[in-house]
mmCIF file of C-alpha atoms in Angstrom:
data_model
loop_
_atom_site.group_PDB
_atom_site.id
_atom_site.type_symbol
_atom_site.label_atom_id
_atom_site.label_comp_id
_atom_site.label_asym_id
_atom_site.label_seq_id
_atom_site.Cartn_x
_atom_site.Cartn_y
_atom_site.Cartn_z
ATOM 1 C CA MET A 1 30.521 3.750 -13.751
ATOM 2 C CA ARG A 2 27.192 4.381 -15.525
ATOM 3 C CA SER A 3 26.587 0.560 -15.828
ATOM 4 C CA ALA A 4 27.143 0.075 -12.152
ATOM 5 C CA PHE A 5 24.706 2.897 -11.244
ATOM 6 C CA GLN A 6 22.155 1.329 -13.556
ATOM 7 C CA GLU A 7 22.539 -2.050 -11.798
ATOM 8 C CA GLU A 8 21.972 -0.409 -8.496
ATOM 9 C CA LEU A 9 18.771 1.210 -9.811
ATOM 10 C CA ASP A 10 17.532 -2.077 -11.171
ATOM 11 C CA LEU A 11 18.162 -3.833 -7.849
ATOM 12 C CA ILE A 12 16.300 -1.103 -5.973
ATOM 13 C CA SER A 13 13.347 -1.493 -8.273
ATOM 14 C CA GLU A 14 13.409 -5.216 -7.702
ATOM 15 C CA GLN A 15 13.395 -4.700 -3.976
ATOM 16 C CA LEU A 16 10.292 -2.429 -4.259
ATOM 17 C CA VAL A 17 8.507 -5.056 -6.319
ATOM 18 C CA GLN A 18 9.475 -7.619 -3.632
ATOM 19 C CA MET A 19 8.042 -5.387 -1.028
ATOM 20 C CA SER A 20 4.791 -5.111 -2.713
ATOM 21 C CA ARG A 21 4.541 -8.956 -2.994
ATOM 22 C CA LEU A 22 5.380 -9.391 0.649
ATOM 23 C CA SER A 23 2.785 -6.786 1.628
ATOM 24 C CA ALA A 24 0.082 -8.422 -0.500
ATOM 25 C CA THR A 25 0.851 -11.797 1.134
ATOM 26 C CA ALA A 26 0.690 -10.147 4.621
ATOM 27 C CA LEU A 27 -2.771 -8.664 3.942
ATOM 28 C CA GLN A 28 -4.065 -11.869 2.486
ATOM 29 C CA ARG A 29 -2.946 -13.832 5.514
ATOM 30 C CA ALA A 30 -4.092 -11.137 7.957
ATOM 31 C CA THR A 31 -7.507 -11.163 6.388
ATOM 32 C CA ALA A 32 -7.653 -15.053 6.533
ATOM 33 C CA SER A 33 -6.798 -14.833 10.268
ATOM 34 C CA LEU A 34 -9.460 -12.176 10.665
ATOM 35 C CA MET A 35 -12.236 -14.148 8.949
ATOM 36 C CA GLY A 36 -11.284 -17.502 10.523
ATOM 37 C CA THR A 37 -10.100 -16.229 14.001
ATOM 38 C CA ASP A 38 -6.800 -17.931 13.392
ATOM 39 C CA LEU A 39 -4.453 -16.873 16.113
ATOM 40 C CA ASN A 40 -1.510 -18.681 14.626
ATOM 41 C CA VAL A 41 -1.719 -16.982 11.236
ATOM 42 C CA ALA A 42 -2.286 -13.651 12.933
ATOM 43 C CA GLN A 43 0.825 -14.033 15.007
ATOM 44 C CA GLN A 44 2.846 -15.025 11.978
ATOM 45 C CA VAL A 45 1.815 -11.939 10.061
ATOM 46 C CA ILE A 46 2.801 -9.825 13.079
ATOM 47 C CA SER A 47 6.247 -11.490 13.213
ATOM 48 C CA ASP A 48 6.813 -11.457 9.448
ATOM 49 C CA ASP A 49 6.367 -7.742 9.241
ATOM 50 C CA GLN A 50 9.993 -7.410 10.292
ATOM 51 C CA LEU A 51 10.915 -8.832 6.845
ATOM 52 C CA ILE A 52 9.223 -5.992 5.174
ATOM 53 C CA ASP A 53 10.909 -3.544 7.540
ATOM 54 C CA ALA A 54 14.305 -5.045 7.055
ATOM 55 C CA LEU A 55 13.874 -4.847 3.265
ATOM 56 C CA ARG A 56 12.981 -1.246 3.500
ATOM 57 C CA ARG A 57 16.038 -0.523 5.630
ATOM 58 C CA ASP A 58 18.312 -2.312 3.182
ATOM 59 C CA LEU A 59 16.716 -0.428 0.263
ATOM 60 C CA ASP A 60 16.983 2.926 1.955
ATOM 61 C CA ASN A 61 20.622 2.316 2.881
ATOM 62 C CA ARG A 62 21.454 1.300 -0.588
ATOM 63 C CA ALA A 63 19.807 4.332 -2.102
ATOM 64 C CA ILE A 64 21.551 6.684 0.299
ATOM 65 C CA ASP A 65 24.856 4.936 -0.541
ATOM 66 C CA VAL A 66 24.219 5.451 -4.216
ATOM 67 C CA LEU A 67 23.415 9.068 -3.682
ATOM 68 C CA ALA A 68 26.660 9.592 -1.736
ATOM 69 C CA ARG A 69 28.904 7.752 -4.196
ATOM 70 C CA GLN A 70 27.366 8.547 -7.649
ATOM 71 C CA GLN A 71 26.062 12.058 -6.930
ATOM 72 C CA PRO A 72 23.222 11.711 -9.456
ATOM 73 C CA VAL A 73 21.465 14.713 -11.026
ATOM 74 C CA ALA A 74 18.261 15.398 -12.946
ATOM 75 C CA THR A 75 16.378 12.110 -13.867
ATOM 76 C CA ASP A 76 18.750 9.861 -11.918
ATOM 77 C CA LEU A 77 18.216 11.907 -8.753
ATOM 78 C CA ARG A 78 14.454 11.744 -9.241
ATOM 79 C CA GLN A 79 14.649 7.959 -9.444
ATOM 80 C CA MET A 80 16.587 7.709 -6.193
ATOM 81 C CA VAL A 81 14.285 10.112 -4.244
ATOM 82 C CA THR A 82 11.188 8.533 -5.595
ATOM 83 C CA ALA A 83 12.403 5.054 -4.658
ATOM 84 C CA LEU A 84 12.885 6.215 -1.008
ATOM 85 C CA ARG A 85 9.341 7.489 -0.881
ATOM 86 C CA MET A 86 7.893 4.360 -2.477
ATOM 87 C CA SER A 87 9.644 2.201 0.071
ATOM 88 C CA SER A 88 8.055 4.196 2.769
ATOM 89 C CA ASP A 89 4.598 3.697 1.205
ATOM 90 C CA LEU A 90 5.054 -0.054 0.892
ATOM 91 C CA GLU A 91 6.500 -0.433 4.338
ATOM 92 C CA ARG A 92 3.406 1.255 5.584
ATOM 93 C CA THR A 93 1.087 -1.133 3.792
ATOM 94 C CA GLY A 94 2.873 -3.955 5.697
ATOM 95 C CA ASP A 95 2.132 -2.176 8.918
ATOM 96 C CA LEU A 96 -1.513 -1.886 8.117
ATOM 97 C CA ALA A 97 -1.700 -5.606 7.415
ATOM 98 C CA ARG A 98 -0.006 -6.126 10.838
ATOM 99 C CA HIS A 99 -2.684 -3.932 12.464
ATOM 100 C CA VAL A 100 -5.396 -6.202 11.058
ATOM 101 C CA ALA A 101 -3.627 -9.202 12.542
ATOM 102 C CA LYS A 102 -3.176 -7.520 15.819
ATOM 103 C CA LEU A 103 -6.885 -6.777 16.175
ATOM 104 C CA THR A 104 -7.589 -10.464 15.404
ATOM 105 C CA ARG A 105 -5.210 -11.451 18.114
ATOM 106 C CA LEU A 106 -6.711 -8.943 20.602
ATOM 107 C CA ARG A 107 -10.242 -10.273 20.097
ATOM 108 C CA TYR A 108 -9.277 -13.946 20.050
ATOM 109 C CA PRO A 109 -11.116 -16.346 20.599
ATOM 110 C CA ALA A 110 -14.002 -14.145 19.621
ATOM 111 C CA HIS A 111 -14.558 -12.941 16.075
ATOM 112 C CA ALA A 112 -13.615 -9.294 15.625
ATOM 113 C CA LEU A 113 -16.284 -8.946 12.918
ATOM 114 C CA PRO A 114 -19.904 -10.104 12.991
ATOM 115 C CA GLU A 115 -20.967 -12.372 10.109
ATOM 116 C CA ALA A 116 -22.993 -9.681 8.514
ATOM 117 C CA LEU A 117 -19.908 -7.445 7.903
ATOM 118 C CA ARG A 118 -17.500 -10.129 6.656
ATOM 119 C CA PRO A 119 -18.528 -10.122 2.965
ATOM 120 C CA LEU A 120 -17.819 -6.340 2.864
ATOM 121 C CA PHE A 121 -14.322 -6.779 4.392
ATOM 122 C CA ALA A 122 -13.570 -9.817 2.199
ATOM 123 C CA GLU A 123 -14.155 -7.608 -0.804
ATOM 124 C CA MET A 124 -12.088 -4.752 0.586
ATOM 125 C CA ALA A 125 -9.205 -7.224 1.223
ATOM 126 C CA THR A 126 -9.441 -8.612 -2.331
ATOM 127 C CA THR A 127 -9.360 -5.068 -3.830
ATOM 128 C CA ALA A 128 -6.485 -3.878 -1.619
ATOM 129 C CA GLU A 129 -4.342 -6.892 -2.271
ATOM 130 C CA ALA A 130 -4.866 -6.625 -6.009
ATOM 131 C CA MET A 131 -3.986 -2.943 -5.866
ATOM 132 C CA VAL A 132 -0.643 -3.354 -4.158
ATOM 133 C CA LEU A 133 0.325 -6.216 -6.508
ATOM 134 C CA ARG A 134 -0.538 -3.942 -9.500
ATOM 135 C CA ALA A 135 1.521 -1.226 -7.861
ATOM 136 C CA GLY A 136 4.485 -3.548 -7.823
ATOM 137 C CA GLU A 137 3.969 -4.324 -11.491
ATOM 138 C CA ILE A 138 3.775 -0.591 -12.298
ATOM 139 C CA ILE A 139 7.090 -0.074 -10.524
ATOM 140 C CA GLY A 140 8.736 -2.886 -12.428
ATOM 141 C CA SER A 141 7.440 -1.681 -15.788
ATOM 142 C CA LYS A 142 7.517 2.115 -15.077
ATOM 143 C CA ASP A 143 4.002 2.173 -16.448
ATOM 144 C CA ALA A 144 2.760 5.743 -15.819
ATOM 145 C CA GLY A 145 -0.595 4.862 -17.313
ATOM 146 C CA GLY A 146 -1.169 2.312 -14.602
ATOM 147 C CA ALA A 147 -1.974 5.078 -12.077
ATOM 148 C CA THR A 148 -5.396 5.589 -13.759
ATOM 149 C CA GLU A 149 -6.282 1.864 -13.211
ATOM 150 C CA LEU A 150 -5.271 2.056 -9.546
ATOM 151 C CA MET A 151 -7.240 5.202 -8.874
ATOM 152 C CA LYS A 152 -10.348 3.626 -10.326
ATOM 153 C CA ALA A 153 -9.851 0.699 -8.079
ATOM 154 C CA ASP A 154 -9.427 3.131 -5.213
ATOM 155 C CA ASP A 155 -12.823 4.504 -6.016
ATOM 156 C CA THR A 156 -14.181 0.962 -5.449
ATOM 157 C CA MET A 157 -12.422 0.834 -2.113
ATOM 158 C CA ASP A 158 -13.811 4.197 -1.074
ATOM 159 C CA ARG A 159 -17.332 2.926 -1.996
ATOM 160 C CA LEU A 160 -16.776 -0.180 0.267
ATOM 161 C CA HIS A 161 -15.486 2.041 3.048
ATOM 162 C CA ARG A 162 -18.656 4.025 2.951
ATOM 163 C CA GLU A 163 -20.729 0.893 2.851
ATOM 164 C CA VAL A 164 -19.222 -0.283 6.057
ATOM 165 C CA PHE A 165 -20.438 2.958 7.731
ATOM 166 C CA GLN A 166 -23.795 2.764 6.201
ATOM 167 C CA THR A 167 -24.283 -0.810 7.513
ATOM 168 C CA LEU A 168 -23.026 0.323 11.020
ATOM 169 C CA LEU A 169 -25.513 3.205 10.983
ATOM 170 C CA GLU A 170 -28.439 1.273 9.476
ATOM 171 C CA PRO A 171 -31.704 2.316 11.088
ATOM 172 C CA GLY A 172 -33.036 -0.307 13.508
ATOM 173 C CA GLN A 173 -29.729 -2.047 13.671
ATOM 174 C CA THR A 174 -27.925 -1.968 17.066
ATOM 175 C CA TRP A 175 -24.242 -3.047 17.186
ATOM 176 C CA PRO A 176 -22.192 -3.436 20.372
ATOM 177 C CA ALA A 177 -19.885 -0.491 20.904
ATOM 178 C CA GLN A 178 -16.781 -2.834 20.519
ATOM 179 C CA VAL A 179 -18.038 -4.103 17.119
ATOM 180 C CA THR A 180 -18.586 -0.539 15.958
ATOM 181 C CA VAL A 181 -14.994 0.538 17.062
ATOM 182 C CA ASP A 182 -13.407 -2.517 15.605
ATOM 183 C CA ALA A 183 -15.138 -2.361 12.215
ATOM 184 C CA THR A 184 -14.360 1.406 11.971
ATOM 185 C CA LEU A 185 -10.638 0.742 12.560
ATOM 186 C CA LEU A 186 -10.472 -2.215 10.167
ATOM 187 C CA SER A 187 -12.244 -0.343 7.461
ATOM 188 C CA ARG A 188 -9.782 2.498 7.866
ATOM 189 C CA TYR A 189 -6.826 0.037 7.660
ATOM 190 C CA TYR A 190 -7.937 -1.466 4.355
ATOM 191 C CA GLU A 191 -8.800 1.994 2.926
ATOM 192 C CA ARG A 192 -5.409 3.428 3.874
ATOM 193 C CA TYR A 193 -3.691 0.362 2.441
ATOM 194 C CA ALA A 194 -5.281 1.127 -0.906
ATOM 195 C CA ASP A 195 -4.352 4.824 -0.656
ATOM 196 C CA HIS A 196 -0.676 3.852 -0.226
ATOM 197 C CA ALA A 197 -0.932 1.694 -3.399
ATOM 198 C CA VAL A 198 -2.243 4.653 -5.290
ATOM 199 C CA SER A 199 0.539 6.827 -3.876
ATOM 200 C CA VAL A 200 3.120 4.385 -5.174
ATOM 201 C CA ALA A 201 1.526 4.564 -8.731
ATOM 202 C CA LEU A 202 1.496 8.449 -8.667
ATOM 203 C CA ARG A 203 5.212 8.390 -7.690
ATOM 204 C CA VAL A 204 5.885 6.257 -10.775
ATOM 205 C CA VAL A 205 4.102 8.861 -12.838
ATOM 206 C CA TYR A 206 6.353 11.517 -11.421
ATOM 207 C CA LEU A 207 9.448 9.276 -11.990
ATOM 208 C CA VAL A 208 8.541 8.829 -15.665
ATOM 209 C CA THR A 209 7.220 12.280 -16.488
ATOM 210 C CA GLY A 210 8.791 14.648 -14.065
ATOM 211 C CA VAL A 211 5.358 15.988 -13.233
ATOM 212 C CA TRP A 212 3.621 15.455 -9.829
ATOM 213 C CA HIS A 213 -0.086 14.784 -9.981
ATOM 214 C CA ASP A 214 -1.958 15.342 -6.711
ATOM 215 C CA GLU A 215 -4.346 12.404 -7.229
ATOM 216 C CA THR A 216 -5.846 13.946 -10.280
ATOM 217 C CA LEU A 217 -7.192 11.299 -12.770
ATOM 218 C CA PRO A 218 -5.503 11.456 -16.123
ATOM 219 C CA GLY A 219 -7.574 12.202 -19.196
ATOM 220 C CA ASP A 220 -8.896 9.380 -21.425
ATOM 221 C CA ASP A 221 -6.071 9.943 -23.890
ATOM 222 C CA GLY A 222 -3.528 8.833 -21.238
ATOM 223 C CA ARG A 223 -2.143 12.392 -20.849
ATOM 224 C CA TYR A 224 -2.246 14.394 -17.564
ATOM 225 C CA PRO A 225 -3.839 17.723 -18.299
ATOM 226 C CA GLY A 226 -3.708 20.682 -16.023
ATOM 227 C CA SER A 227 -0.528 19.530 -14.200
ATOM 228 C CA VAL A 228 2.375 21.870 -13.454
ATOM 229 C CA PRO A 229 5.838 20.440 -14.002
ATOM 230 C CA ARG A 230 8.178 20.569 -11.010
ATOM 231 C CA GLY A 231 11.337 20.561 -13.122
ATOM 232 C CA ASP A 232 13.579 17.696 -14.060
ATOM 233 C CA ALA A 233 15.413 17.304 -10.767
#
């Protein structure tokens, strides 16, 4: 019985890793469609989001079935509940990639972004994609220390997010209202995408340690000072 339960847990973990990879691919392609005004690629990203949604439904159904059949307690229960929350985070990253593609489709054949803003968004996309892929690796290895790495990457994303607004508000620079709105939305999509990757990593910390860290950076020694355990369940 225990062996079968562990196999289910391993499969759920593999599905989470697969979701992270699908999401990274979706964002990479959505960004390519944004930069190149490629309607076909944008449409494919929108259509393919159903694959991530289906994987989340399958994972959630599997987890609920395991909860019902195995009645896990303590650490095992924590693994199942955490997996359900991580699947929600990863499904949301796929939705955000779809939003980028939808905005590209909405503005086609015009560019949604002026050329001056594209380098900033290209860097945001690269950062976000790397973060969700790393989140998948952290899930697979149960590397609680990886959360520190992702939170530092999120600092980079936050800086880029601010730079977008600084550019839009630059004195003497006048942007059309539509450009301002679109750039604001897109910046938010990428920034939130990165936030979900961090959330996944923090859930892995909780899974491994039994302690929830509300986006508090661990100490340099790899330990998590000042946190309050929530119990083993």
